[in-house]
Coordinates of C-alpha atoms in Angstrom, one line a residue:
X1 CA 2.4 8.4 21.6
X2 CA 2.7 12.2 22.0
X3 CA 0.1 14.1 20.0
X4 CA 0.9 17.5 18.6
X5 CA -1.3 20.6 19.0
X6 CA -2.6 20.1 15.4
X7 CA -3.7 16.5 16.2
X8 CA -5.3 17.6 19.5
X9 CA -7.2 20.3 17.5
X10 CA -8.4 17.7 15.0
X11 CA -9.6 15.5 17.9
X12 CA -11.5 18.5 19.3
X13 CA -13.2 19.1 16.0
X14 CA -14.2 15.5 15.9
X15 CA -15.8 15.7 19.3
X16 CA -17.7 18.9 18.4
X17 CA -19.0 17.4 15.1
X18 CA -20.0 14.2 16.8
X19 CA -22.2 16.1 19.3
X20 CA -23.8 18.2 16.5
X21 CA -25.3 15.4 14.5
X22 CA -27.7 12.6 15.2
X23 CA -26.3 9.2 15.6
X24 CA -27.9 7.5 12.6
X25 CA -25.1 5.0 12.4
X26 CA -25.7 2.6 15.3
X27 CA -23.4 3.0 18.2
X28 CA -24.6 -0.2 19.9
X29 CA -22.1 -2.5 21.6
X30 CA -21.5 -5.8 19.8
X31 CA -21.2 -8.8 22.2
X32 CA -18.5 -11.3 21.2
X33 CA -20.1 -14.7 20.3
X34 CA -19.1 -17.8 18.4
X35 CA -20.2 -17.7 14.8
X36 CA -23.4 -19.7 14.4
X37 CA -22.3 -21.1 11.0
X38 CA -19.2 -22.9 9.9
X39 CA -17.7 -22.2 6.4
X40 CA -16.2 -25.7 6.4
X41 CA -19.6 -27.3 7.2
X42 CA -21.1 -25.5 4.2
X43 CA -18.4 -26.5 1.7
X44 CA -19.5 -27.7 -1.8
X45 CA -16.6 -30.0 -2.3
X46 CA -13.2 -29.9 -4.0
X47 CA -14.5 -30.0 -7.6
X48 CA -18.0 -28.5 -7.0
X49 CA -16.5 -25.4 -5.4
X50 CA -13.7 -24.8 -8.0
X51 CA -13.3 -21.6 -10.1
X52 CA -11.1 -20.4 -12.9
X53 CA -11.0 -16.7 -13.3
X54 CA -8.6 -13.8 -13.7
X55 CA -7.9 -10.2 -14.7
X56 CA -6.0 -8.4 -17.4
X57 CA -4.7 -4.9 -16.7
X58 CA -3.4 -2.4 -19.2
X59 CA -1.0 -0.1 -17.2
X60 CA 0.4 3.1 -18.6
X61 CA 2.5 5.7 -16.8
X62 CA 4.2 8.8 -18.2
X63 CA 6.6 10.6 -15.8
X64 CA 8.3 14.0 -16.4
X65 CA 11.0 15.2 -14.0
X66 CA 11.1 18.9 -13.6
X67 CA 13.7 21.5 -12.5
X68 CA 17.1 19.8 -12.6
X69 CA 16.0 16.2 -11.8
X70 CA 16.6 13.5 -14.4
X71 CA 16.2 9.8 -15.1
X72 CA 19.1 8.0 -16.9
X73 CA 19.5 5.1 -19.3
X74 CA 22.3 3.2 -21.1
X75 CA 22.8 4.7 -24.6
X76 CA 25.6 2.8 -26.4
X77 CA 27.4 2.1 -23.2
X78 CA 27.1 5.6 -21.8
X79 CA 24.7 6.7 -19.0
X80 CA 22.5 9.3 -20.6
X81 CA 20.0 11.6 -18.8
X82 CA 16.4 12.1 -19.9
X83 CA 13.6 14.1 -18.2
X84 CA 10.9 11.6 -19.2
X85 CA 10.1 8.0 -18.4
X86 CA 7.3 5.9 -20.0
X87 CA 6.1 2.5 -18.9
X88 CA 3.3 0.6 -20.7
X89 CA 2.7 -3.0 -19.7
X90 CA -0.2 -5.5 -20.0
X91 CA -0.4 -7.7 -17.0
X92 CA -2.7 -10.8 -16.9
X93 CA -3.5 -13.2 -14.0
X94 CA -5.2 -16.6 -14.5
X95 CA -6.3 -18.0 -11.2
X96 CA -7.5 -21.5 -10.4
X97 CA -9.0 -22.1 -7.0
X98 CA -10.5 -25.4 -5.9
X99 CA -13.3 -25.8 -3.4
X100 CA -12.6 -27.4 0.0
X101 CA -12.9 -31.1 0.5
X102 CA -15.7 -32.3 2.8
X103 CA -15.1 -33.4 6.4
X104 CA -13.8 -31.9 9.6
X105 CA -10.6 -30.8 7.9
X106 CA -11.1 -29.3 4.4
X107 CA -8.3 -29.2 1.9
X108 CA -8.1 -26.7 -1.0
X109 CA -5.5 -25.5 -3.5
X110 CA -4.9 -22.2 -5.4
X111 CA -2.6 -21.7 -8.4
X112 CA -2.3 -18.4 -10.3
X113 CA -0.1 -17.8 -13.4
X114 CA 1.1 -14.2 -13.9
X115 CA 2.1 -12.9 -17.3
X116 CA 3.4 -9.5 -18.4
X117 CA 3.9 -8.1 -21.9
X118 CA 5.9 -4.9 -22.4
X119 CA 4.0 -2.8 -24.9
X120 CA 6.6 0.0 -24.9
X121 CA 10.1 -1.5 -25.3
X122 CA 12.1 1.5 -26.1
X123 CA 15.2 1.7 -23.8
X124 CA 15.0 5.5 -23.6
X125 CA 11.4 5.5 -22.7
X126 CA 11.9 2.8 -19.9
X127 CA 14.8 4.9 -18.6
X128 CA 16.2 2.5 -16.1
X129 CA 16.5 -1.2 -15.1
X130 CA 13.6 -3.2 -13.6
X131 CA 11.7 -0.3 -12.1
X132 CA 8.3 -0.8 -13.7
X133 CA 9.2 -2.8 -16.8
X134 CA 11.3 -6.0 -16.4
X135 CA 14.6 -5.4 -18.3
X136 CA 17.8 -7.2 -19.2
X137 CA 21.1 -6.1 -17.7
X138 CA 21.6 -3.5 -20.4
X139 CA 18.2 -1.9 -19.9
X140 CA 16.4 -3.5 -22.8
X141 CA 12.9 -4.6 -22.0
X142 CA 12.0 -8.3 -21.5
X143 CA 9.3 -8.4 -24.1
X144 CA 7.1 -11.1 -22.4
X145 CA 7.6 -13.1 -19.2
X146 CA 5.5 -15.3 -16.9
X147 CA 5.7 -16.8 -13.4
X148 CA 3.7 -18.6 -10.7
X149 CA 2.3 -15.7 -8.7
X150 CA 0.3 -18.0 -6.4
X151 CA 0.8 -21.7 -5.5
X152 CA -0.5 -22.8 -2.2
X153 CA -2.5 -25.4 -0.2
X154 CA -5.1 -24.5 2.3
X155 CA -6.4 -26.5 5.3
X156 CA -9.7 -25.4 7.0
X157 CA -11.4 -26.4 10.2
X158 CA -14.6 -24.6 10.9
X159 CA -13.9 -20.9 10.1
X160 CA -10.1 -21.1 10.5
X161 CA -7.8 -21.5 7.5
X162 CA -4.1 -22.3 7.3
X163 CA -2.4 -21.5 4.0
X164 CA 1.1 -22.8 3.1
X165 CA 3.0 -21.7 0.0
X166 CA 2.9 -18.6 -2.2
X167 CA -0.1 -16.6 -1.3
X168 CA -1.9 -13.3 -1.0
X169 CA -1.9 -11.8 2.5
X170 CA -3.3 -8.6 3.8
X171 CA -2.4 -6.9 7.2
X172 CA -1.1 -3.5 8.1
X173 CA 2.5 -5.0 8.3
X174 CA 2.6 -7.3 5.3
X175 CA 0.1 -6.5 2.5
X176 CA -0.2 -7.3 -1.2
X177 CA 0.7 -4.2 -3.2
X178 CA -1.3 -4.1 -6.5
X179 CA -0.5 -0.7 -8.0
X180 CA 1.4 -2.0 -11.0
X181 CA 0.5 -4.4 -13.9
X182 CA 0.9 -7.4 -11.5
X183 CA 0.8 -7.6 -7.7
X184 CA 3.3 -8.9 -5.2
X185 CA 2.8 -12.2 -3.3
X186 CA 4.5 -13.9 -0.4
X187 CA 6.1 -17.3 0.3
X188 CA 5.4 -18.8 3.7
X189 CA 2.6 -20.0 6.1
X190 CA -0.3 -18.0 7.4
X191 CA -3.5 -18.5 9.5
X192 CA -6.7 -16.6 9.3
X193 CA -9.5 -17.3 11.9
X194 CA -13.0 -16.0 12.0
X195 CA -14.5 -18.2 14.8
X196 CA -16.2 -15.2 16.4
X197 CA -18.8 -12.7 15.0
X198 CA -16.8 -9.6 15.6
X199 CA -13.2 -10.8 16.3
X200 CA -10.8 -12.3 13.8
X201 CA -7.1 -13.3 14.1
X202 CA -4.2 -13.4 11.7
X203 CA -0.7 -14.9 12.0
X204 CA 2.0 -15.4 9.4
X205 CA 5.6 -16.2 8.8
X206 CA 7.3 -15.5 5.4
X207 CA 10.8 -15.8 4.1
X208 CA 10.4 -14.6 0.5
X209 CA 8.5 -12.1 -1.6
X210 CA 7.5 -12.4 -5.2
X211 CA 8.1 -8.8 -6.5
X212 CA 5.7 -7.0 -8.9
X213 CA 8.3 -6.7 -11.7
X214 CA 10.5 -9.8 -11.2
X215 CA 10.3 -13.5 -12.2
X216 CA 12.2 -14.8 -9.2
X217 CA 11.6 -14.8 -5.4
X218 CA 13.6 -12.4 -3.3
X219 CA 14.4 -11.9 0.3
X220 CA 12.6 -9.1 2.1
X221 CA 14.3 -5.7 2.2
X222 CA 13.0 -2.3 3.4
X223 CA 11.5 0.3 1.2
X224 CA 13.9 3.1 2.1
X225 CA 17.3 1.6 3.0
X226 CA 20.4 2.4 1.0
X227 CA 22.7 -0.2 2.5
X228 CA 21.2 -3.3 0.7
X229 CA 20.2 -5.0 3.9
X230 CA 18.0 -8.1 3.6
X231 CA 16.1 -10.1 6.2
X232 CA 15.6 -13.9 6.3
X233 CA 12.2 -13.9 7.9
X234 CA 9.1 -11.8 8.7
X235 CA 6.7 -13.0 11.3
X236 CA 3.5 -11.3 12.7
X237 CA 0.4 -11.9 14.7
X238 CA -2.7 -9.6 15.0
X239 CA -6.4 -9.3 15.7
X240 CA -9.3 -7.3 14.3
X241 CA -12.1 -6.4 16.8
X242 CA -15.4 -4.6 16.3
X243 CA -16.6 -3.6 19.8
X244 CA -19.4 -1.3 18.3
X245 CA -21.3 -1.5 15.1
X246 CA -19.7 1.8 14.2
X247 CA -16.1 1.1 15.5
X248 CA -13.5 -1.2 14.0
X249 CA -10.1 -1.7 15.5
X250 CA -6.9 -3.6 14.7
X251 CA -3.8 -4.5 16.7
X252 CA -0.7 -6.2 15.2
X253 CA 2.8 -7.1 16.3
X254 CA 5.7 -8.2 14.0
X255 CA 9.3 -9.2 14.0
X256 CA 11.4 -8.6 11.0
X257 CA 14.5 -10.6 11.8
X258 CA 17.6 -8.5 12.5
X259 CA 15.7 -5.4 11.2
X260 CA 13.0 -4.3 13.6
X261 CA 10.0 -5.1 15.8
X262 CA 7.0 -3.2 14.6
X263 CA 3.6 -2.7 16.3
X264 CA 0.4 -1.3 14.8
X265 CA -2.9 0.0 16.2
X266 CA -5.7 1.2 14.0
X267 CA -9.2 2.4 14.5
X268 CA -12.1 3.6 12.3
X269 CA -15.3 5.1 13.7
X270 CA -18.4 6.1 11.7
X271 CA -21.0 8.6 12.9
X272 CA -24.1 10.1 11.4
X273 CA -26.1 9.6 8.1
X274 CA -24.3 10.4 4.8
X275 CA -27.6 11.5 3.3
X276 CA -27.4 14.4 5.8
X277 CA -23.9 14.4 7.1
X278 CA -21.6 11.6 8.3
X279 CA -18.2 11.7 10.0
X280 CA -15.6 9.0 9.6
X281 CA -12.6 9.2 11.9
X282 CA -9.5 7.1 11.3
X283 CA -6.4 6.6 13.4
X284 CA -3.2 4.7 12.4
X285 CA -0.2 4.3 14.7
X286 CA 3.1 2.4 14.2
X287 CA 5.9 1.9 16.8
X288 CA 9.2 0.6 15.3
X289 CA 12.3 -0.4 17.3
X290 CA 15.5 -2.1 16.2
X291 CA 16.2 -5.8 17.0
X292 CA 18.7 -8.6 16.6
X293 CA 21.8 -7.7 14.5
X294 CA 20.4 -4.3 13.8
X295 CA 21.1 -4.5 10.1
X296 CA 19.1 -1.2 9.7
X297 CA 20.9 0.5 12.5
X298 CA 19.3 1.9 15.6
X299 CA 15.6 2.6 15.2
X300 CA 13.2 4.2 17.6
X301 CA 10.2 5.6 15.6
X302 CA 6.7 6.6 16.5
X303 CA 4.4 7.4 13.6
X304 CA 0.7 8.2 13.4
X305 CA -1.9 9.7 11.1
X306 CA -5.3 11.0 12.0
X307 CA -8.1 11.6 9.4
X308 CA -11.5 13.2 9.6
X309 CA -13.9 12.6 6.7
X310 CA -17.2 14.4 6.2
X311 CA -19.7 13.0 3.7
X312 CA -22.9 14.6 2.4
X313 CA -24.6 12.6 -0.3
X314 CA -22.3 12.7 -3.3
X315 CA -19.6 14.8 -1.7
X316 CA -16.8 13.9 0.7
X317 CA -14.2 16.1 2.3
X318 CA -11.3 14.6 4.2
X319 CA -8.6 16.2 6.4
X320 CA -5.6 14.2 7.3
X321 CA -2.7 14.9 9.6
X322 CA 0.4 12.7 9.8
X323 CA 3.6 12.9 12.0
X324 CA 6.9 11.0 12.1
X325 CA 8.6 11.0 15.5
X326 CA 12.1 9.7 14.9
X327 CA 15.5 10.6 13.3
X328 CA 15.0 8.1 10.5
X329 CA 12.3 7.4 7.9
X330 CA 9.2 5.6 8.9
X331 CA 10.1 2.5 6.9
X332 CA 8.2 -0.6 5.8
X333 CA 8.9 -3.8 3.8
X334 CA 9.6 -3.3 0.1
X335 CA 7.1 -4.9 -2.3
X336 CA 4.4 -4.7 0.4
X337 CA 1.7 -2.2 1.1
X338 CA 2.5 -2.2 4.8
X339 CA 2.0 1.5 5.4
X340 CA -1.6 2.2 6.5
X341 CA -1.0 5.9 6.9
X342 CA -3.5 8.6 5.6
X343 CA -0.8 10.6 3.8
X344 CA 0.9 7.8 1.9
X345 CA 0.4 9.0 -1.6
X346 CA 2.9 9.3 -4.5
X347 CA 5.2 10.4 -1.7
X348 CA 4.8 8.6 1.6
X349 CA 5.4 11.9 3.6
X350 CA 7.5 9.8 6.0
X351 CA 10.8 11.6 6.3
X352 CA 12.6 11.9 9.7
X353 CA 10.5 14.1 12.0
X354 CA 8.2 15.1 9.2
X355 CA 4.7 16.5 9.7
X356 CA 2.2 16.6 6.9
X357 CA -1.4 17.7 6.2
X358 CA -3.7 16.7 3.4
X359 CA -7.1 18.0 2.2
X360 CA -9.0 15.7 -0.2
X361 CA -12.4 16.0 -2.0
X362 CA -14.3 13.2 -3.6
X363 CA -17.4 13.2 -5.8
X364 CA -19.5 10.1 -6.3
X365 CA -21.6 10.5 -9.4
X366 CA -24.0 7.7 -8.4
X367 CA -26.0 10.4 -6.6
X368 CA -26.5 12.1 -9.9
X369 CA -27.5 9.0 -11.9
X370 CA -24.1 7.8 -13.1
X371 CA -23.2 4.9 -10.8
X372 CA -19.6 3.8 -11.0
X373 CA -18.2 7.2 -11.9
X374 CA -16.1 9.0 -9.3
X375 CA -13.8 12.0 -9.2
X376 CA -11.2 13.0 -6.6
X377 CA -8.7 15.8 -6.0
X378 CA -6.3 16.4 -3.1
X379 CA -3.3 18.4 -2.0
X380 CA -0.8 17.4 0.7
X381 CA 2.1 19.3 2.3
X382 CA 5.0 18.0 4.4
X383 CA 7.4 20.1 6.4
X384 CA 9.9 20.1 9.2
X385 CA 12.0 17.2 7.8
X386 CA 15.1 16.9 9.9
X387 CA 17.6 14.0 9.7
X388 CA 20.6 15.8 11.0
X389 CA 20.6 13.8 14.3
X390 CA 20.5 10.4 12.5
X391 CA 23.5 8.2 13.5
X392 CA 22.8 5.0 11.5
X393 CA 24.0 3.7 8.2
X394 CA 20.7 2.4 6.5
X395 CA 19.4 5.8 5.4
X396 CA 22.6 7.9 5.1
X397 CA 26.3 7.7 4.6
X398 CA 29.5 9.3 3.4
X399 CA 30.9 8.9 -0.1
X400 CA 34.6 8.3 -0.9
X401 CA 35.1 12.0 -1.4
X402 CA 33.7 12.8 2.0
X403 CA 30.3 14.0 0.7
X404 CA 27.4 13.2 3.0
X405 CA 24.2 11.7 1.4
X406 CA 20.8 10.6 2.6
X407 CA 18.8 11.8 5.6
X408 CA 21.7 13.6 7.3
X409 CA 21.5 16.2 4.6
X410 CA 17.8 16.9 5.4
X411 CA 17.5 20.0 7.6
X412 CA 14.1 21.8 7.4
X413 CA 13.2 20.1 4.1
X414 CA 9.7 20.5 2.8
X415 CA 7.6 19.4 -0.2
X416 CA 4.0 19.3 -1.5
X417 CA 1.9 17.1 -3.8
X418 CA -1.4 17.5 -5.5
X419 CA -3.4 15.1 -7.6
X420 CA -6.6 14.7 -9.5
X421 CA -8.3 11.5 -10.6
X422 CA -11.3 10.0 -12.3
X423 CA -12.5 6.4 -12.3
X424 CA -15.3 4.4 -13.7
X425 CA -16.5 0.9 -13.0
X426 CA -18.9 -0.8 -15.5
X427 CA -22.0 -1.8 -13.6
X428 CA -23.6 -4.5 -15.8
X429 CA -23.2 -6.5 -19.0
X430 CA -20.4 -8.7 -20.2
X431 CA -17.8 -6.1 -19.0
X432 CA -19.3 -5.8 -15.5
X433 CA -16.7 -4.7 -12.9
X434 CA -14.2 -3.5 -15.6
X435 CA -12.5 -0.5 -14.0
X436 CA -10.8 2.5 -15.7
X437 CA -8.8 5.0 -13.7
X438 CA -6.9 8.1 -14.8
X439 CA -4.7 10.1 -12.4
X440 CA -2.5 13.2 -12.8
X441 CA 0.0 13.9 -9.9
X442 CA 2.5 16.7 -9.3
X443 CA 5.2 16.6 -6.6
X444 CA 7.6 19.5 -5.8
X445 CA 10.4 19.4 -3.2
X446 CA 13.1 21.4 -1.6
X447 CA 16.7 20.6 -2.5
X448 CA 17.3 17.6 -0.2
X449 CA 13.9 16.1 0.0
X450 CA 14.2 12.6 -1.5
X451 CA 11.1 12.4 -3.8
X452 CA 12.2 15.3 -6.0
X453 CA 10.2 17.1 -8.7
X454 CA 8.0 15.2 -11.0
X455 CA 4.7 15.1 -12.8
X456 CA 3.0 11.8 -13.5
X457 CA 0.0 10.7 -15.6
X458 CA -1.3 7.1 -15.2
X459 CA -4.1 5.4 -17.1
X460 CA -5.0 1.9 -15.9
X461 CA -7.8 -0.4 -17.2
X462 CA -8.5 -3.6 -15.4
X463 CA -10.9 -6.2 -16.9
X464 CA -11.9 -9.2 -14.8
X465 CA -13.1 -12.5 -16.5
X466 CA -14.6 -15.8 -15.4
X467 CA -13.9 -19.1 -17.3
X468 CA -15.3 -21.6 -14.8

């Protein structure tokens, strides 16, 4: 990985800050040892350990395209443009999880029913098919729909669990994405092991994804491809290691069949005392190269982000730099959150050869006697987007009239985004852990930058509940 001058400057600032403040967060080495306790040995039993719980989420988004950008919808058989799109959906999850049976090998099961109700069913408001509200082929909303979001069996020995079936899974390559009324989930087999005190392992192989706004399972595709390519299997393996009390690291490798091999390294280091001043440094790095039948074309991409976060009591200030080294997008799997980059916001700031910088400020009102209330504001800018040297077909092409579209049109493109948000989590009482979050985001772009010009307001209320 080749670091730019901006990244090297950020590292230098990190070093200076580290030497300026006392090491209140322990920097002690953590020796690797077998865990003294076994989760399976402490199981309560299949029935005794069961639970029935869930969440219900009211999700509202109002988008307004600016300049000459527009959405479109089917009006009496004619595609009609509109500047505004509104989605309002109630998503509910009911989750049953059994305990593990007793014995050397414990067995458990998990089943979750997902339900969505479209609260706004106006075709003009939805302005498109199956984007955030499930629709029929003509663009009319499906008023109410349900599916099995989770359905799996788990086998546990000591602190190692094998899960088979439809499941949640969280790694930097394949991760549940939960930013809509309902989250995604994945069909396959996975293993999670925590036999050591500071070292854990993950492995998984999946052939289908359950999308956020669909009833059926789908093959995996990429987030940014325009050629409709799908893959039959995604496999990965990785480890999380904490060598110091203040340092956490992750290393993962994956194979997306006939798409790419992708590798990830991440590290987070904490230093200082937040009551005076603390520094959190984060590094994320992805290496992506094509493989197999190369359905996504030739890929050779190095992408990284570096963030420096300063915290003083209620206040935090974070600086993040991100760089894409490659003539294609930094891409990841659709319906996953497999993009652990600091500047992945409304826009992912992941165009070919793009560089971006973000400044973010956060305020935690717990320090002023209002626990659960937080505010944040940020601005991010991306520049230097250049896809003119791209020679593949996944992200660019030529129309019948000879017009070039996609990343090949990007030559010196730039864009910026800013957002402001407020959230509150109820701290006690019957509504404890209920979360309310409001955000307003603006994005503006040059002519050929893909994310366009848009303002978006979101209001999301999530209420957890326990039945058993």
